[in-house]
């Protein structure tokens, strides 16, 4: 069985004091939860202080991005080794905001997925269609292209390190959530594609998170879908009571 996995993507929010306070409150509130894997992904500058606040907790640390090179003249970038060094277990890659605001390509994201796995980080590999894709009926084509291109050269064994996050762009930060059926349809399509690429056993073991206006009120119905294995949470992850309520609903 796939263990549920919820991660909070704090995006470019919080400050040094509120990031630590949020992490410390979550650690306290979620003590003893062991049936759900949990992670928070604060802004880079607060990773180390959040790591300290989580040190005795069951909540893992993740980054919101990573660069694929190990070191050198890459101004402003952060390597897998650096992230491992300060206690990150996970790294988000391919988030729609990086694809569509910063212009990241499938090819770049693929290099990040490969580098993260080799470097001992667990990728949270994001895919998702834009509104025009959904309205034009090309959701499956777009998402399957992102999956295939993002996973070029990744072996079945390596795939076991990967969590896929399906985040329909039109549902991110908009208050519009995909219906549980819409989420399930795409999750099932992704799992079917993973079975084609890696065989059924691997496909059944990979966790697929849903993201896009996930909140306490829709957690149960999303998680009730057979191929929804967890959530990647933006706005609701910034409120202790909301994120904790979501974890407790899943647990
Ligand atoms: P919201 O939950 O704020 O819609 O954000 C989702 C997301 O992008 C998580 O990575």
PDB file of N, CA and C in Angstrom, residues 10-66:
ATOM      1  N   UNK A  10       5.359  26.365   0.768  1.00  0.00           N
ATOM      2  CA  UNK A  10       5.132  27.711   1.324  1.00  0.00           C
ATOM      3  C   UNK A  10       5.349  28.808   0.279  1.00  0.00           C
ATOM      4  N   UNK A  11       5.885  28.449  -0.872  1.00  0.00           N
ATOM      5  CA  UNK A  11       6.167  29.416  -1.940  1.00  0.00           C
ATOM      6  C   UNK A  11       6.961  30.611  -1.381  1.00  0.00           C
ATOM      7  N   UNK A  12       6.747  31.806  -1.918  1.00  0.00           N
ATOM      8  CA  UNK A  12       7.539  32.968  -1.466  1.00  0.00           C
ATOM      9  C   UNK A  12       6.759  33.708  -0.372  1.00  0.00           C
ATOM     10  N   UNK A  13       6.547  32.994   0.755  1.00  0.00           N
ATOM     11  CA  UNK A  13       5.781  33.540   1.879  1.00  0.00           C
ATOM     12  C   UNK A  13       6.535  33.301   3.182  1.00  0.00           C
ATOM     13  N   UNK A  14       6.091  33.948   4.208  1.00  0.00           N
ATOM     14  CA  UNK A  14       6.651  33.948   5.573  1.00  0.00           C
ATOM     15  C   UNK A  14       7.840  34.917   5.678  1.00  0.00           C
ATOM     16  N   UNK A  15       8.315  35.115   6.906  1.00  0.00           N
ATOM     17  CA  UNK A  15       9.589  35.797   7.143  1.00  0.00           C
ATOM     18  C   UNK A  15      10.337  34.950   8.160  1.00  0.00           C
ATOM     19  N   UNK A  16      11.494  35.402   8.616  1.00  0.00           N
ATOM     20  CA  UNK A  16      12.311  34.493   9.423  1.00  0.00           C
ATOM     21  C   UNK A  16      11.588  34.053  10.689  1.00  0.00           C
ATOM     22  N   UNK A  17      10.869  34.966  11.313  1.00  0.00           N
ATOM     23  CA  UNK A  17      10.185  34.614  12.573  1.00  0.00           C
ATOM     24  C   UNK A  17       8.952  33.750  12.309  1.00  0.00           C
ATOM     25  N   UNK A  18       8.165  34.130  11.308  1.00  0.00           N
ATOM     26  CA  UNK A  18       6.914  33.380  11.097  1.00  0.00           C
ATOM     27  C   UNK A  18       7.179  31.993  10.507  1.00  0.00           C
ATOM     28  N   UNK A  19       8.252  31.850   9.752  1.00  0.00           N
ATOM     29  CA  UNK A  19       8.582  30.523   9.209  1.00  0.00           C
ATOM     30  C   UNK A  19       8.911  29.557  10.347  1.00  0.00           C
ATOM     31  N   UNK A  20       9.726  30.014  11.276  1.00  0.00           N
ATOM     32  CA  UNK A  20      10.104  29.157  12.406  1.00  0.00           C
ATOM     33  C   UNK A  20       8.888  28.880  13.295  1.00  0.00           C
ATOM     34  N   UNK A  21       8.067  29.905  13.493  1.00  0.00           N
ATOM     35  CA  UNK A  21       6.880  29.727  14.336  1.00  0.00           C
ATOM     36  C   UNK A  21       5.917  28.722  13.704  1.00  0.00           C
ATOM     37  N   UNK A  22       5.740  28.825  12.397  1.00  0.00           N
ATOM     38  CA  UNK A  22       4.844  27.892  11.696  1.00  0.00           C
ATOM     39  C   UNK A  22       5.368  26.462  11.818  1.00  0.00           C
ATOM     40  N   UNK A  23       6.658  26.291  11.584  1.00  0.00           N
ATOM     41  CA  UNK A  23       7.249  24.952  11.670  1.00  0.00           C
ATOM     42  C   UNK A  23       7.145  24.394  13.088  1.00  0.00           C
ATOM     43  N   UNK A  24       7.445  25.233  14.070  1.00  0.00           N
ATOM     44  CA  UNK A  24       7.414  24.764  15.463  1.00  0.00           C
ATOM     45  C   UNK A  24       5.993  24.387  15.870  1.00  0.00           C
ATOM     46  N   UNK A  25       5.015  25.171  15.447  1.00  0.00           N
ATOM     47  CA  UNK A  25       3.623  24.854  15.793  1.00  0.00           C
ATOM     48  C   UNK A  25       3.172  23.562  15.120  1.00  0.00           C
ATOM     49  N   UNK A  26       3.578  23.377  13.868  1.00  0.00           N
ATOM     50  CA  UNK A  26       3.203  22.130  13.181  1.00  0.00           C
ATOM     51  C   UNK A  26       3.844  20.926  13.868  1.00  0.00           C
ATOM     52  N   UNK A  27       5.110  21.082  14.251  1.00  0.00           N
ATOM     53  CA  UNK A  27       5.810  19.973  14.920  1.00  0.00           C
ATOM     54  C   UNK A  27       5.056  19.581  16.190  1.00  0.00           C
ATOM     55  N   UNK A  28       4.605  20.569  16.917  1.00  0.00           N
ATOM     56  CA  UNK A  28       3.890  20.325  18.170  1.00  0.00           C
ATOM     57  C   UNK A  28       2.517  19.694  17.885  1.00  0.00           C
ATOM     58  N   UNK A  29       1.822  20.291  16.941  1.00  0.00           N
ATOM     59  CA  UNK A  29       0.441  19.885  16.629  1.00  0.00           C
ATOM     60  C   UNK A  29       0.376  18.475  16.040  1.00  0.00           C
ATOM     61  N   UNK A  30       1.429  18.082  15.330  1.00  0.00           N
ATOM     62  CA  UNK A  30       1.369  16.821  14.579  1.00  0.00           C
ATOM     63  C   UNK A  30       2.242  15.726  15.195  1.00  0.00           C
ATOM     64  N   UNK A  31       2.652  15.966  16.444  1.00  0.00           N
ATOM     65  CA  UNK A  31       3.422  14.952  17.183  1.00  0.00           C
ATOM     66  C   UNK A  31       2.671  13.624  17.149  1.00  0.00           C
ATOM     67  N   UNK A  32       3.380  12.550  16.930  1.00  0.00           N
ATOM     68  CA  UNK A  32       2.738  11.238  17.046  1.00  0.00           C
ATOM     69  C   UNK A  32       2.047  10.758  15.777  1.00  0.00           C
ATOM     70  N   UNK A  33       1.893  11.621  14.766  1.00  0.00           N
ATOM     71  CA  UNK A  33       1.290  11.160  13.505  1.00  0.00           C
ATOM     72  C   UNK A  33       2.308  10.267  12.798  1.00  0.00           C
ATOM     73  N   UNK A  34       1.943   9.012  12.557  1.00  0.00           N
ATOM     74  CA  UNK A  34       2.915   8.155  11.867  1.00  0.00           C
ATOM     75  C   UNK A  34       2.310   7.401  10.683  1.00  0.00           C
ATOM     76  N   UNK A  35       1.059   7.698  10.363  1.00  0.00           N
ATOM     77  CA  UNK A  35       0.443   7.007   9.223  1.00  0.00           C
ATOM     78  C   UNK A  35       0.451   7.868   7.963  1.00  0.00           C
ATOM     79  N   UNK A  36       0.994   9.065   8.072  1.00  0.00           N
ATOM     80  CA  UNK A  36       1.074   9.976   6.926  1.00  0.00           C
ATOM     81  C   UNK A  36       2.498  10.520   6.865  1.00  0.00           C
ATOM     82  N   UNK A  37       3.111  10.494   5.696  1.00  0.00           N
ATOM     83  CA  UNK A  37       4.395  11.188   5.543  1.00  0.00           C
ATOM     84  C   UNK A  37       4.105  12.670   5.353  1.00  0.00           C
ATOM     85  N   UNK A  38       4.896  13.516   6.025  1.00  0.00           N
ATOM     86  CA  UNK A  38       4.655  14.967   6.010  1.00  0.00           C
ATOM     87  C   UNK A  38       5.960  15.691   5.682  1.00  0.00           C
ATOM     88  N   UNK A  39       5.826  16.768   4.925  1.00  0.00           N
ATOM     89  CA  UNK A  39       6.996  17.610   4.646  1.00  0.00           C
ATOM     90  C   UNK A  39       6.545  19.055   4.501  1.00  0.00           C
ATOM     91  N   UNK A  40       7.443  19.967   4.804  1.00  0.00           N
ATOM     92  CA  UNK A  40       7.205  21.381   4.486  1.00  0.00           C
ATOM     93  C   UNK A  40       8.378  21.897   3.652  1.00  0.00           C
ATOM     94  N   UNK A  41       8.048  22.799   2.739  1.00  0.00           N
ATOM     95  CA  UNK A  41       9.038  23.345   1.803  1.00  0.00           C
ATOM     96  C   UNK A  41       9.038  24.864   1.932  1.00  0.00           C
ATOM     97  N   UNK A  42       9.841  25.389   2.855  1.00  0.00           N
ATOM     98  CA  UNK A  42       9.901  26.844   3.060  1.00  0.00           C
ATOM     99  C   UNK A  42      10.786  27.510   2.004  1.00  0.00           C
ATOM    100  N   UNK A  43      10.773  28.824   1.965  1.00  0.00           N
ATOM    101  CA  UNK A  43      11.718  29.531   1.090  1.00  0.00           C
ATOM    102  C   UNK A  43      13.168  29.142   1.445  1.00  0.00           C
ATOM    103  N   UNK A  44      14.037  29.192   0.453  1.00  0.00           N
ATOM    104  CA  UNK A  44      15.431  28.767   0.662  1.00  0.00           C
ATOM    105  C   UNK A  44      16.086  29.420   1.867  1.00  0.00           C
ATOM    106  N   UNK A  45      15.879  30.734   2.015  1.00  0.00           N
ATOM    107  CA  UNK A  45      16.612  31.446   3.066  1.00  0.00           C
ATOM    108  C   UNK A  45      16.216  31.009   4.475  1.00  0.00           C
ATOM    109  N   UNK A  46      15.069  30.345   4.586  1.00  0.00           N
ATOM    110  CA  UNK A  46      14.630  29.905   5.917  1.00  0.00           C
ATOM    111  C   UNK A  46      14.778  28.393   6.115  1.00  0.00           C
ATOM    112  N   UNK A  47      15.369  27.707   5.143  1.00  0.00           N
ATOM    113  CA  UNK A  47      15.476  26.244   5.260  1.00  0.00           C
ATOM    114  C   UNK A  47      16.196  25.829   6.538  1.00  0.00           C
ATOM    115  N   UNK A  48      17.312  26.486   6.821  1.00  0.00           N
ATOM    116  CA  UNK A  48      18.093  26.020   7.970  1.00  0.00           C
ATOM    117  C   UNK A  48      17.400  26.294   9.299  1.00  0.00           C
ATOM    118  N   UNK A  49      16.769  27.440   9.421  1.00  0.00           N
ATOM    119  CA  UNK A  49      16.098  27.705  10.698  1.00  0.00           C
ATOM    120  C   UNK A  49      14.859  26.836  10.851  1.00  0.00           C
ATOM    121  N   UNK A  50      14.182  26.550   9.746  1.00  0.00           N
ATOM    122  CA  UNK A  50      13.041  25.628   9.818  1.00  0.00           C
ATOM    123  C   UNK A  50      13.543  24.209  10.129  1.00  0.00           C
ATOM    124  N   UNK A  51      14.680  23.830   9.550  1.00  0.00           N
ATOM    125  CA  UNK A  51      15.260  22.514   9.859  1.00  0.00           C
ATOM    126  C   UNK A  51      15.482  22.377  11.359  1.00  0.00           C
ATOM    127  N   UNK A  52      15.983  23.430  11.976  1.00  0.00           N
ATOM    128  CA  UNK A  52      16.225  23.380  13.432  1.00  0.00           C
ATOM    129  C   UNK A  52      14.906  23.241  14.192  1.00  0.00           C
ATOM    130  N   UNK A  53      13.891  23.962  13.736  1.00  0.00           N
ATOM    131  CA  UNK A  53      12.588  23.895  14.418  1.00  0.00           C
ATOM    132  C   UNK A  53      11.935  22.520  14.259  1.00  0.00           C
ATOM    133  N   UNK A  54      12.311  21.801  13.206  1.00  0.00           N
ATOM    134  CA  UNK A  54      11.698  20.486  12.946  1.00  0.00           C
ATOM    135  C   UNK A  54      12.576  19.337  13.421  1.00  0.00           C
ATOM    136  N   UNK A  55      13.728  19.652  14.030  1.00  0.00           N
ATOM    137  CA  UNK A  55      14.745  18.609  14.229  1.00  0.00           C
ATOM    138  C   UNK A  55      14.243  17.425  15.045  1.00  0.00           C
ATOM    139  N   UNK A  56      13.386  17.656  16.010  1.00  0.00           N
ATOM    140  CA  UNK A  56      12.905  16.525  16.819  1.00  0.00           C
ATOM    141  C   UNK A  56      11.523  16.072  16.370  1.00  0.00           C
ATOM    142  N   UNK A  57      11.138  16.429  15.149  1.00  0.00           N
ATOM    143  CA  UNK A  57       9.755  16.147  14.728  1.00  0.00           C
ATOM    144  C   UNK A  57       9.707  15.061  13.664  1.00  0.00           C
ATOM    145  N   UNK A  58       8.501  14.684  13.318  1.00  0.00           N
ATOM    146  CA  UNK A  58       8.268  13.685  12.266  1.00  0.00           C
ATOM    147  C   UNK A  58       7.956  14.365  10.930  1.00  0.00           C
ATOM    148  N   UNK A  59       8.232  15.661  10.834  1.00  0.00           N
ATOM    149  CA  UNK A  59       7.964  16.405   9.603  1.00  0.00           C
ATOM    150  C   UNK A  59       9.283  16.604   8.860  1.00  0.00           C
ATOM    151  N   UNK A  60       9.301  16.202   7.605  1.00  0.00           N
ATOM    152  CA  UNK A  60      10.532  16.301   6.815  1.00  0.00           C
ATOM    153  C   UNK A  60      10.629  17.681   6.161  1.00  0.00           C
ATOM    154  N   UNK A  61      11.829  17.984   5.713  1.00  0.00           N
ATOM    155  CA  UNK A  61      12.101  19.267   5.081  1.00  0.00           C
ATOM    156  C   UNK A  61      12.280  19.074   3.575  1.00  0.00           C
ATOM    157  N   UNK A  62      11.748  20.011   2.803  1.00  0.00           N
ATOM    158  CA  UNK A  62      11.948  19.970   1.362  1.00  0.00           C
ATOM    159  C   UNK A  62      12.269  21.358   0.846  1.00  0.00           C
ATOM    160  N   UNK A  63      12.908  21.406  -0.327  1.00  0.00           N
ATOM    161  CA  UNK A  63      13.166  22.691  -0.975  1.00  0.00           C
ATOM    162  C   UNK A  63      12.123  22.880  -2.073  1.00  0.00           C
ATOM    163  N   UNK A  64      12.000  24.099  -2.540  1.00  0.00           N
ATOM    164  CA  UNK A  64      11.009  24.403  -3.589  1.00  0.00           C
ATOM    165  C   UNK A  64      11.594  24.296  -4.991  1.00  0.00           C
ATOM    166  N   UNK A  65      12.902  24.061  -5.048  1.00  0.00           N
ATOM    167  CA  UNK A  65      13.595  24.033  -6.332  1.00  0.00           C
ATOM    168  C   UNK A  65      14.988  23.480  -6.062  1.00  0.00           C
ATOM    169  N   UNK A  66      15.743  23.222  -7.099  1.00  0.00           N
ATOM    170  CA  UNK A  66      17.123  22.769  -6.983  1.00  0.00           C
ATOM    171  C   UNK A  66      17.769  22.983  -8.343  1.00  0.00           C
TER     172      UNK A  66
END
